[in-house]
XYZ file of C-alpha atoms in Angstrom:
691
model
C 17.817 -121.891 1.810
C 16.378 -119.412 4.291
C 18.658 -116.674 3.005
C 17.339 -117.407 -0.566
C 13.780 -117.101 0.821
C 14.632 -113.596 2.199
C 16.015 -112.571 -1.172
C 12.892 -114.072 -2.800
C 10.700 -111.797 -0.700
C 12.686 -108.752 -1.701
C 12.641 -109.741 -5.338
C 8.770 -110.259 -5.268
C 8.415 -106.815 -3.688
C 10.773 -105.441 -6.367
C 8.591 -107.064 -9.070
C 5.461 -105.502 -7.650
C 7.106 -102.063 -7.554
C 8.327 -102.607 -11.112
C 4.774 -102.854 -12.227
C 3.814 -99.866 -10.114
C 6.671 -97.894 -11.772
C 5.144 -98.478 -15.218
C 1.626 -97.512 -13.946
C 2.870 -94.423 -12.243
C 4.978 -93.267 -15.197
C 2.765 -94.058 -18.164
C -0.889 -94.163 -16.998
C -1.596 -92.503 -13.693
C -4.588 -90.755 -15.340
C -6.204 -94.176 -15.779
C -6.655 -94.496 -12.076
C -8.587 -92.256 -9.652
C -8.226 -89.282 -12.014
C -9.234 -86.057 -10.332
C -6.182 -83.981 -11.105
C -4.604 -81.998 -13.862
C -2.004 -84.444 -15.184
C 1.124 -83.580 -17.228
C 1.897 -86.036 -20.020
C 3.957 -89.127 -19.218
C 6.927 -87.811 -21.233
C 7.147 -84.819 -18.842
C 6.935 -87.105 -15.765
C 9.674 -89.370 -17.086
C 11.991 -86.509 -18.132
C 11.535 -84.797 -14.812
C 12.216 -88.066 -12.887
C 15.441 -88.653 -14.892
C 16.440 -85.068 -14.222
C 15.940 -85.669 -10.460
C 18.094 -88.765 -10.630
C 20.923 -86.727 -12.208
C 20.544 -84.065 -9.459
C 20.668 -86.789 -6.795
C 23.783 -88.253 -8.497
C 25.560 -84.854 -8.088
C 24.394 -84.593 -4.445
C 25.746 -88.090 -3.914
C 29.176 -87.079 -5.351
C 29.236 -83.909 -3.284
C 28.449 -85.754 -0.060
C 31.321 -88.267 -0.733
C 33.812 -85.328 -1.075
C 33.103 -83.288 1.974
C 34.229 -83.702 5.500
C 32.097 -85.531 8.152
C 31.699 -82.248 9.924
C 30.383 -80.498 6.812
C 28.032 -83.359 6.118
C 26.703 -83.130 9.673
C 26.069 -79.414 9.247
C 24.132 -80.166 6.059
C 21.981 -82.574 8.021
C 21.365 -80.049 10.696
C 20.375 -77.470 8.078
C 17.825 -79.753 6.393
C 16.446 -80.756 9.800
C 16.016 -76.988 10.582
C 14.168 -76.553 7.266
C 11.922 -79.506 7.937
C 11.083 -78.053 11.390
C 10.344 -74.503 10.018
C 8.243 -75.906 7.146
C 6.141 -78.160 9.319
C 5.548 -75.462 11.941
C 4.509 -73.018 9.307
C 2.068 -75.452 7.685
C 0.645 -76.505 11.088
C -0.083 -72.931 11.998
C -1.432 -71.724 8.676
C -3.499 -74.670 7.468
C -6.385 -75.925 9.602
C -8.611 -78.634 8.286
C -12.431 -78.262 8.671
C -12.787 -82.014 9.271
C -15.283 -83.252 6.690
C -16.923 -86.668 6.138
C -15.489 -89.422 8.490
C -13.127 -86.934 10.095
C -16.139 -84.739 10.992
C -17.784 -87.603 12.901
C -14.528 -88.494 14.727
C -13.756 -84.882 15.701
C -17.321 -84.105 16.775
C -17.475 -87.271 18.874
C -14.048 -86.740 20.425
C -15.071 -83.198 21.511
C -18.353 -84.572 22.960
C -16.431 -87.206 24.973
C -13.908 -84.627 26.150
C -16.822 -82.526 27.419
C -18.292 -85.490 29.362
C -21.017 -86.651 26.933
C -21.613 -90.403 26.655
C -23.959 -90.176 23.633
C -22.559 -91.679 20.439
C -23.552 -90.732 16.912
C -25.404 -93.379 14.880
C -22.366 -93.292 12.508
C -20.311 -95.270 15.062
C -22.912 -98.088 15.184
C -22.366 -98.653 11.539
C -18.580 -97.836 11.587
C -17.345 -99.314 14.873
C -13.785 -99.308 13.462
C -13.576 -95.506 14.069
C -14.511 -95.746 17.808
C -10.953 -96.030 18.892
C -9.900 -92.992 16.829
C -12.508 -90.883 18.511
C -11.485 -92.200 21.991
C -7.768 -91.419 21.413
C -8.402 -87.952 20.039
C -10.750 -87.171 22.931
C -7.837 -87.782 25.336
C -5.759 -85.030 23.663
C -8.645 -82.620 23.319
C -9.632 -83.120 27.014
C -5.990 -82.473 27.985
C -5.797 -79.350 25.922
C -9.164 -78.060 27.165
C -7.847 -78.570 30.777
C -4.895 -76.320 29.775
C -7.323 -73.536 28.740
C -6.808 -74.129 24.925
C -10.223 -73.757 23.322
C -9.028 -74.049 19.670
C -6.807 -77.176 19.687
C -6.471 -77.758 16.004
C -3.048 -76.035 15.578
C -1.587 -77.937 18.619
C -2.925 -81.220 17.224
C -1.334 -80.453 13.905
C 2.024 -79.955 15.660
C 1.646 -83.214 17.531
C 0.696 -85.023 14.372
C 3.856 -83.746 12.611
C 5.990 -84.713 15.540
C 4.549 -88.296 15.406
C 5.018 -88.602 11.584
C 8.651 -87.457 12.043
C 9.361 -90.472 14.245
C 9.344 -92.336 10.908
C 12.124 -90.142 9.669
C 14.151 -90.745 12.876
C 13.600 -94.490 12.580
C 14.669 -94.387 8.892
C 17.809 -92.630 9.836
C 18.562 -95.263 12.482
C 18.183 -97.998 9.868
C 20.323 -96.203 7.311
C 23.091 -95.672 9.935
C 22.972 -99.410 10.560
C 23.001 -100.183 6.809
C 26.311 -98.354 6.624
C 25.493 -96.022 3.678
C 24.896 -93.132 5.984
C 26.594 -90.798 3.542
C 24.659 -89.777 1.440
C 21.523 -91.849 2.243
C 20.831 -89.996 5.475
C 20.842 -86.593 3.713
C 18.785 -87.975 0.793
C 16.043 -89.286 3.208
C 15.871 -85.974 5.031
C 15.675 -84.061 1.681
C 12.912 -86.403 0.497
C 11.019 -85.874 3.771
C 11.412 -82.054 3.378
C 9.970 -82.142 -0.117
C 7.282 -84.718 0.497
C 3.752 -83.321 -0.079
C 2.064 -86.340 1.595
C 3.986 -85.526 4.828
C 2.562 -82.019 4.913
C -0.967 -82.985 3.833
C -1.390 -85.857 6.208
C 0.228 -83.814 8.994
C -2.840 -81.417 8.966
C -5.403 -84.170 8.217
C -6.904 -85.127 11.623
C -7.561 -88.782 11.000
C -5.744 -92.010 11.853
C -3.782 -92.169 8.595
C -1.027 -90.014 10.056
C -0.950 -92.303 13.120
C -0.127 -95.461 11.168
C 2.106 -93.767 8.578
C 5.499 -94.257 10.275
C 4.728 -97.541 12.087
C 6.568 -99.913 9.753
C 9.903 -98.013 9.991
C 9.364 -97.499 13.739
C 8.956 -101.203 14.330
C 11.911 -102.120 12.079
C 14.226 -99.663 13.885
C 13.111 -100.717 17.387
C 13.347 -104.360 16.304
C 17.036 -103.815 15.305
C 17.670 -102.129 18.668
C 15.985 -105.021 20.458
C 18.249 -107.607 18.818
C 21.496 -105.581 19.060
C 21.245 -103.930 22.440
C 21.412 -105.365 25.940
C 19.715 -104.810 29.261
C 17.084 -102.082 29.737
C 17.738 -100.689 26.304
C 16.789 -104.004 24.675
C 13.557 -104.279 26.687
C 12.622 -100.651 26.203
C 12.864 -101.216 22.427
C 10.895 -104.470 22.816
C 8.091 -102.777 24.752
C 8.059 -100.085 22.074
C 7.495 -102.712 19.370
C 4.755 -104.333 21.345
C 2.914 -100.975 21.878
C 3.270 -99.891 18.227
C 2.005 -103.117 16.774
C -0.991 -103.162 19.185
C -1.747 -99.532 18.572
C -1.580 -99.928 14.841
C -4.006 -102.836 14.908
C -6.624 -101.268 17.195
C -6.560 -98.022 15.054
C -6.544 -99.666 11.651
C -7.326 -103.374 11.374
C -5.537 -103.682 8.029
C -2.345 -103.347 9.928
C -2.714 -106.983 10.980
C -0.362 -107.436 7.950
C 2.346 -105.571 9.985
C 1.905 -107.992 12.826
C 2.096 -110.960 10.562
C 5.183 -109.589 8.766
C 6.934 -109.052 12.084
C 6.028 -112.525 13.283
C 7.369 -114.079 10.155
C 10.476 -112.062 10.462
C 11.076 -113.232 14.033
C 10.673 -116.783 12.979
C 13.176 -116.383 10.086
C 15.660 -114.786 12.463
C 15.542 -117.803 14.768
C 16.060 -120.131 11.741
C 19.044 -118.056 10.541
C 20.403 -118.055 14.057
C 20.291 -114.241 14.143
C 18.659 -114.369 17.587
C 18.211 -116.921 20.360
C 14.911 -118.778 20.341
C 14.289 -117.950 24.031
C 14.549 -114.269 23.290
C 12.191 -114.659 20.338
C 9.659 -116.475 22.630
C 9.947 -113.789 25.299
C 9.331 -111.139 22.644
C 6.423 -113.123 21.192
C 4.804 -113.545 24.627
C 5.221 -109.838 25.433
C 3.660 -108.905 22.073
C 0.601 -111.069 22.498
C 0.032 -109.960 26.002
C 0.398 -106.278 25.052
C -2.011 -106.692 22.101
C -4.560 -108.357 24.415
C -4.119 -105.635 27.100
C -4.456 -102.745 24.521
C -7.472 -104.324 22.899
C -9.055 -104.861 26.324
C -8.122 -101.229 27.328
C -9.805 -99.793 24.299
C -12.968 -101.954 24.656
C -13.259 -100.929 28.345
C -12.689 -97.289 27.506
C -15.450 -97.456 24.886
C -17.894 -99.043 27.315
C -16.892 -96.576 30.007
C -17.719 -93.728 27.674
C -21.139 -95.111 26.786
C -20.429 -96.938 23.489
C -22.437 -100.134 23.016
C -22.154 -102.131 19.818
C -25.241 -102.988 17.829
C -24.638 -106.104 15.886
C -27.683 -105.475 13.704
C -26.420 -102.055 12.523
C -22.774 -102.776 12.006
C -21.801 -103.525 8.421
C -20.335 -107.001 7.937
C -16.774 -107.541 6.717
C -18.098 -109.126 3.548
C -19.843 -105.852 2.575
C -16.433 -104.317 2.073
C -15.198 -107.304 0.099
C -18.285 -107.053 -2.127
C -17.639 -103.395 -2.626
C -14.047 -104.089 -3.546
C -15.230 -106.420 -6.368
C -17.224 -103.685 -8.250
C -15.428 -103.468 -11.626
C -17.191 -100.194 -12.490
C -15.525 -98.326 -9.540
C -12.110 -100.029 -9.656
C -12.800 -101.454 -6.188
C -13.132 -98.080 -4.464
C -15.801 -97.001 -1.891
C -19.175 -96.731 -3.640
C -22.370 -95.499 -1.946
C -24.589 -97.511 -4.261
C -22.880 -100.712 -2.959
C -22.746 -99.576 0.699
C -26.201 -98.130 1.387
C -28.388 -101.117 0.337
C -26.463 -103.388 2.679
C -26.420 -100.745 5.451
C -30.205 -100.230 5.148
C -30.992 -103.992 5.409
C -32.547 -104.573 8.805
C -30.672 -107.592 10.262
C -27.012 -108.643 10.333
C -27.920 -112.035 8.798
C -29.653 -110.266 5.886
C -26.694 -107.945 5.408
C -24.289 -110.894 5.231
C -26.550 -112.693 2.819
C -26.768 -109.655 0.484
C -23.019 -109.118 0.616
C -22.334 -112.847 -0.070
C -24.660 -112.810 -3.063
C -22.926 -109.722 -4.437
C -19.526 -111.329 -4.083
C -20.593 -114.528 -5.806
C -22.376 -112.755 -8.734
C -19.479 -110.389 -9.309
C -16.883 -113.151 -9.264
C -18.940 -115.188 -11.736
C -19.598 -112.132 -13.952
C -15.900 -111.193 -14.211
C -14.440 -114.718 -14.502
C -10.716 -115.395 -14.121
C -9.500 -112.964 -16.755
C -11.887 -110.295 -15.547
C -10.601 -110.747 -12.019
C -7.005 -110.309 -13.089
C -7.890 -107.140 -14.921
C -9.945 -105.881 -11.914
C -6.934 -106.554 -9.560
C -4.735 -104.683 -12.004
C -7.075 -101.706 -11.877
C -7.085 -101.822 -8.046
C -3.285 -102.000 -7.987
C -3.242 -98.819 -10.100
C -5.616 -97.014 -7.648
C -3.580 -98.182 -4.736
C -0.109 -97.330 -5.952
C 0.040 -95.171 -9.117
C -0.338 -91.772 -7.488
C 2.765 -90.627 -5.743
C 0.913 -88.118 -3.640
C -1.206 -90.957 -2.143
C -4.256 -88.724 -2.699
C -2.689 -85.869 -0.589
C -3.551 -83.394 -3.317
C -7.356 -83.994 -2.923
C -7.255 -84.797 0.775
C -8.786 -81.649 2.141
C -11.448 -79.606 0.355
C -12.665 -77.476 3.219
C -10.418 -75.308 5.341
C -11.035 -73.498 8.679
C -7.857 -71.622 7.931
C -5.595 -71.426 4.850
C -3.475 -68.659 3.246
C -5.500 -66.486 0.884
C -2.902 -66.900 -1.872
C -3.345 -70.693 -1.681
C -7.068 -70.490 -1.792
C -7.123 -68.186 -4.819
C -4.422 -70.224 -6.761
C -4.832 -73.705 -5.345
C -5.377 -75.430 -8.668
C -2.071 -73.875 -9.888
C -0.218 -75.036 -6.734
C -1.741 -78.452 -6.816
C -0.767 -78.941 -10.433
C 2.939 -78.180 -9.716
C 2.933 -80.114 -6.471
C 1.468 -83.181 -8.297
C 3.954 -83.021 -11.160
C 7.012 -82.758 -8.862
C 5.691 -85.253 -6.329
C 4.929 -87.791 -9.071
C 8.386 -87.403 -10.600
C 10.105 -87.773 -7.311
C 7.956 -90.809 -6.650
C 9.189 -92.332 -9.888
C 12.767 -91.727 -8.823
C 12.117 -93.328 -5.455
C 10.557 -96.365 -7.125
C 13.655 -96.782 -9.380
C 15.907 -96.560 -6.269
C 13.688 -99.000 -4.336
C 13.625 -101.543 -7.136
C 17.438 -101.362 -7.493
C 17.869 -101.836 -3.712
C 15.543 -104.795 -3.440
C 17.064 -106.568 -6.378
C 20.670 -106.030 -5.363
C 20.716 -106.110 -1.565
C 22.584 -109.022 -0.040
C 23.308 -107.499 3.429
C 20.855 -106.632 6.214
C 18.351 -109.072 4.564
C 16.275 -109.489 7.632
C 15.250 -105.850 8.082
C 14.744 -105.386 4.337
C 12.686 -108.619 4.106
C 10.410 -107.394 6.943
C 9.727 -104.171 5.041
C 9.115 -106.246 1.795
C 6.657 -108.485 3.737
C 4.755 -105.356 4.905
C 4.622 -104.070 1.353
C 3.482 -107.366 -0.062
C 0.980 -107.942 2.761
C -0.757 -104.576 2.611
C -0.785 -104.716 -1.255
C -2.367 -108.242 -1.190
C -4.906 -107.152 1.461
C -6.297 -104.287 -0.448
C -5.761 -105.327 -4.026
C -7.027 -108.875 -3.641
C -9.564 -108.644 -0.764
C -10.526 -105.214 0.510
C -11.794 -101.861 -0.695
C -8.904 -99.792 -2.148
C -8.018 -96.093 -1.877
C -4.564 -94.349 -2.431
C -4.407 -93.251 1.231
C -4.620 -96.903 2.378
C -1.126 -97.347 0.940
C 0.297 -94.518 3.053
C 2.103 -96.826 5.512
C 4.115 -97.995 2.548
C 5.363 -94.520 1.548
C 8.026 -94.308 4.274
C 9.254 -97.785 3.269
C 9.579 -96.679 -0.420
C 11.304 -93.449 0.766
C 13.840 -95.482 2.802
C 14.512 -98.135 0.135
C 14.619 -95.521 -2.553
C 17.205 -93.392 -0.741
C 19.340 -96.437 0.006
C 19.052 -97.463 -3.591
C 20.195 -94.063 -4.807
C 23.210 -94.359 -2.538
C 24.203 -97.861 -3.680
C 23.740 -97.230 -7.448
C 26.963 -96.834 -9.336
C 27.866 -93.139 -9.536
C 27.387 -91.808 -12.995
C 30.762 -90.557 -14.251
C 30.556 -89.379 -17.870
C 33.273 -88.197 -20.167
C 32.996 -84.892 -22.008
C 31.203 -86.161 -25.052
C 28.648 -88.167 -23.110
C 28.015 -85.254 -20.785
C 27.416 -83.095 -23.834
C 24.971 -85.667 -25.268
C 23.087 -86.110 -21.982
C 22.876 -82.276 -21.707
C 21.373 -81.951 -25.191
C 18.909 -84.822 -24.459
C 17.705 -83.187 -21.234
C 17.495 -79.715 -22.872
C 15.458 -81.137 -25.659
C 13.219 -83.032 -23.126
C 12.785 -79.781 -21.072
C 11.864 -77.852 -24.243
C 9.341 -80.557 -25.207
C 8.007 -80.540 -21.726
C 7.684 -76.779 -21.537
C 5.777 -76.645 -24.830
C 3.497 -79.465 -23.762
C 2.710 -77.700 -20.502
C 2.004 -74.428 -22.248
C -0.361 -76.184 -24.600
C -2.057 -77.924 -21.688
C -2.376 -74.609 -19.738
C -3.924 -73.004 -22.868
C -6.609 -75.700 -23.066
C -7.363 -75.974 -19.343
C -8.849 -72.750 -17.935
C -10.152 -72.162 -14.395
C -13.737 -70.985 -14.650
C -14.446 -71.207 -10.935
C -12.575 -71.033 -7.663
C -13.927 -72.376 -4.377
C -13.266 -69.626 -1.820
C -14.880 -71.312 1.224
C -17.452 -73.854 2.181
C -19.285 -75.454 5.028
C -20.110 -78.961 3.918
C -20.323 -80.772 7.201
C -23.442 -82.759 7.719
C -23.879 -83.823 4.084
C -22.123 -87.216 4.512
C -23.651 -90.479 5.797
C -26.716 -89.132 7.607
C -27.510 -85.734 6.100
C -28.621 -83.089 8.512
C -31.319 -80.516 7.799
C -32.084 -77.085 9.369
C -35.677 -76.043 9.453
C -36.380 -72.393 8.472
C -39.934 -71.681 9.686
C -40.082 -67.898 9.149
C -36.719 -66.229 9.066
C -33.145 -67.450 9.539
C -29.944 -65.394 9.603
C -26.343 -66.589 9.343
C -22.890 -65.136 8.691
C -20.439 -66.461 6.098
C -16.764 -65.566 6.917
C -14.486 -65.290 3.923
C -11.287 -63.557 5.231
C -11.288 -60.921 2.431
C -11.036 -63.084 -0.728
C -13.009 -61.859 -3.733
C -16.206 -63.824 -4.398
C -19.404 -63.481 -6.471
C -21.515 -66.619 -5.815
C -23.166 -68.208 -2.834
C -24.661 -71.753 -3.092
C -27.036 -73.205 -0.497
C -28.307 -76.824 -0.398
C -32.006 -77.637 -0.339
C -34.742 -79.665 -2.085
C -37.588 -77.668 -0.536
C -40.384 -76.372 -2.818
C -41.261 -73.497 -0.485
C -41.264 -69.929 -1.743
C -38.430 -68.079 -0.108
C -36.564 -64.760 -0.287
C -32.836 -64.800 0.214
C -30.945 -61.566 0.937
C -27.153 -61.371 0.779
C -25.517 -58.276 2.342
C -22.044 -56.947 2.721
C -21.302 -54.192 5.243
C -24.927 -53.307 5.460
C -25.555 -52.990 1.688
C -27.598 -55.486 -0.220
C -25.478 -57.447 -2.805
C -28.349 -59.590 -4.004
C -32.045 -60.299 -3.253
C -33.762 -63.288 -4.811
C -37.244 -64.698 -4.474
C -38.547 -67.995 -5.735
C -38.862 -71.699 -5.044
C -36.128 -72.688 -2.619
C -34.451 -75.386 -4.694
C -34.463 -73.067 -7.744
C -32.736 -70.248 -5.975
C -29.964 -72.190 -4.297
C -27.325 -70.481 -6.436
C -27.113 -66.793 -5.775
C -24.908 -64.714 -8.008
C -23.822 -61.270 -6.785
C -21.462 -58.589 -7.858
C -17.779 -59.463 -7.098
C -16.723 -58.075 -3.728
C -13.753 -58.503 -1.390
C -15.650 -59.519 1.687
C -14.468 -60.591 5.139
C -17.987 -61.697 5.738
C -21.464 -61.960 4.163
C -24.717 -61.663 6.074
C -27.403 -63.926 4.672
C -31.092 -63.945 5.523
C -33.579 -66.590 4.444
C -37.236 -65.584 4.631
C -39.688 -68.479 4.267
C -43.090 -67.525 2.704
C -44.455 -71.043 2.851
C -46.705 -72.556 5.521
C -44.316 -75.423 6.251
C -40.572 -75.197 7.170
C -38.064 -74.893 4.373
C -35.382 -77.559 4.996
C -31.762 -76.648 4.198
C -28.689 -78.841 4.413
C -26.707 -78.292 7.645
C -24.242 -79.792 10.048
C -24.292 -80.191 13.843
C -20.880 -78.894 14.982
C -19.203 -78.978 18.362
C -16.741 -76.329 17.179
C -16.865 -73.024 15.476
C -16.855 -73.166 11.675
C -15.000 -69.857 11.736
C -12.219 -70.314 14.221
C -12.177 -73.953 15.171
C -12.783 -73.101 18.812
C -14.687 -75.672 20.741
C -18.200 -74.581 21.803
C -19.991 -75.543 25.007
C -23.021 -76.707 23.083
C -23.278 -78.209 19.575
C -24.799 -75.814 17.074
C -26.646 -76.527 13.819
C -24.669 -74.685 11.035
C -26.028 -74.091 7.538
C -24.200 -75.684 4.621
C -22.975 -73.372 1.936
C -20.347 -72.835 -0.761
C -18.855 -69.493 -1.746
C -17.159 -69.290 -5.151
C -15.430 -66.878 -7.407
C -16.863 -67.511 -10.847
C -15.341 -66.135 -14.020
C -18.209 -65.221 -16.377
C -18.088 -66.378 -20.010
C -19.078 -62.894 -21.152
C -15.731 -61.523 -19.879
C -13.209 -64.134 -21.213
C -10.244 -61.937 -20.300
C -10.923 -62.704 -16.697
C -10.434 -66.462 -17.217
C -7.483 -67.906 -15.382
C -5.168 -70.450 -17.009
C -4.285 -73.597 -15.214
C -0.785 -72.149 -14.710
C 0.707 -68.981 -16.420
C 3.235 -69.374 -19.160
C 5.747 -67.411 -17.173
C 5.501 -69.938 -14.343
C 6.062 -72.779 -16.817
C 9.090 -70.957 -18.267
C 10.570 -70.170 -14.839
C 10.040 -73.693 -13.405
C 11.444 -75.321 -16.556
C 14.435 -72.934 -16.538
C 15.272 -73.496 -12.900
C 14.873 -77.247 -13.337
C 17.171 -77.260 -16.375
C 19.783 -75.202 -14.658
C 19.850 -77.614 -11.709
C 20.113 -80.608 -14.007
C 22.868 -79.060 -16.238
C 24.916 -78.074 -13.126
C 24.478 -81.647 -11.881
C 25.609 -83.121 -15.137
C 28.724 -80.933 -15.328
C 29.660 -80.908 -11.673
C 32.954 -82.650 -10.997
C 34.214 -83.082 -7.401
C 37.785 -82.302 -6.541
C 38.858 -85.924 -6.287
C 37.517 -86.686 -9.837
C 39.414 -83.611 -11.262
C 42.562 -84.617 -9.471
C 42.342 -88.133 -10.733
C 41.945 -86.894 -14.297
C 45.008 -84.669 -13.874
C 47.047 -87.669 -12.710
C 45.946 -89.640 -15.777
């Protein structure tokens, strides 16, 4: 009976992923649509092509020696390391929105300040993130490293890669090491979310690998003896506690592990005394870590204000807004936040919940949860494509062609995600061995899905801890699927179908690229200070600042103000005036100048009014140019610099992606697919000769 229950959990998770597969294949544009999406037929054809390529890789892996296979693994591991180091060095996030507050506060704490931003009174859930980051920044400052972003990127990648190592441990245990180990490493190498979240300085990367880490350590705890067992046990305790104090939604991971331990005792997979010892250790560790973080917060000057903190019900109310698919919405958040007392906040949130549930009714709620499921799961990039809008450092070629790169990255990522979902569904429906570890992963998947889809606010990045699970199950599923062995006529038929699909896809992409043109490129921006509690900089008489652009061509500067004062704004490059404008401040925010390849612009604002002109700004504890930590925080002007393609010169317009890129990508993909279809390993050829 218990075994059937484990299979039931896996089947339920497979059912959820089956719905997700349809959403991700046929209607990703219906949810959280900020991207340039290829048509579903292109996504499906590309996913099928990937499955054929993977089928050929699987055949090849089964027909090489163990030594050669090991060299292949080493080669992919080397490529992963090279790619991650290159990205960590060349892409530095400018830490906007929540990340801006966490980074600013972490630097202040590392420098000995005990003053906390008002933001943390309203969002106490991010206090622990600031405390943890401050430890690393203080350590790096002590080593003389003033610009720690690159080192923190490298550390973040190293932590994310523990998920890969844990996945490999599980696959080795599941006994489909060849080819599943190589397929998981290949998936990791090609995963856009791994790279994007590796340079995103928030706690998402911290929780990303936890489910696989806990599953691998749990297996070691059960199957090892002596100090190895208890080292693995302590590891599970620390990871579960750390995940919970950093992101409270990971209470579902704790619940999933507790259920799994109970099922193991019932199935006689472990002794009940050992399970009790582990349970006591986990509870004690959770209590100690929670107490440690609370003490550290108090020691660093943080004091909770119950009247300012947003109640839990406010997020539930926000999640029930049918007009926003349950996503974060300022119009929901700010009225509750601005209410004076905690009791009044809770009352307003409760009334909102009640009215929305009554308004939608049972069928409306079902449709709303369906919409939230689509937001949560339908995008295989887990919002990585839109994660970072402001860079301290990024390659010029990427900045100038980022929409082009994002389009291809999204298309390939979404198609690979579809292939992973197919593999995961197959594995969950067919697996009859190693049910305990698989059921634990299924429980995490079901728990986090239920938490965000049925209860909480939803965003694609909240599902990030589930991505490594889908990667693991998908790669194992690819390995256990029956190998596709086609006779000559069927190979020919499949080849023709894929060639026709590639042709249709290429023509569709060319048509799309013709319709979608890029009229403006964001070259650089300083948007810190605009979120939550907007900052303003007072210009009384004259204010001068420098905009660093690293040589990219630009022709527009945008400032941010609502002031009515009469001002003059002068934009200079290498001493010569590019543009001088005079007028009411809010009417001369957008300054167009002649196109120039500038490493920096010198901007002067002259206020002709009797009262200060107020411009949007941000208080930064680090340089907006280099990322180096400053001794004192500085108020920095908000600005955007763009390259605008004027309608009067249509030949300058840039297509979404050039036709030659479409033809090249389609041709390369088609060659890989056709080679995969017609590839026949030596043993298959020998078998045919014997026949």
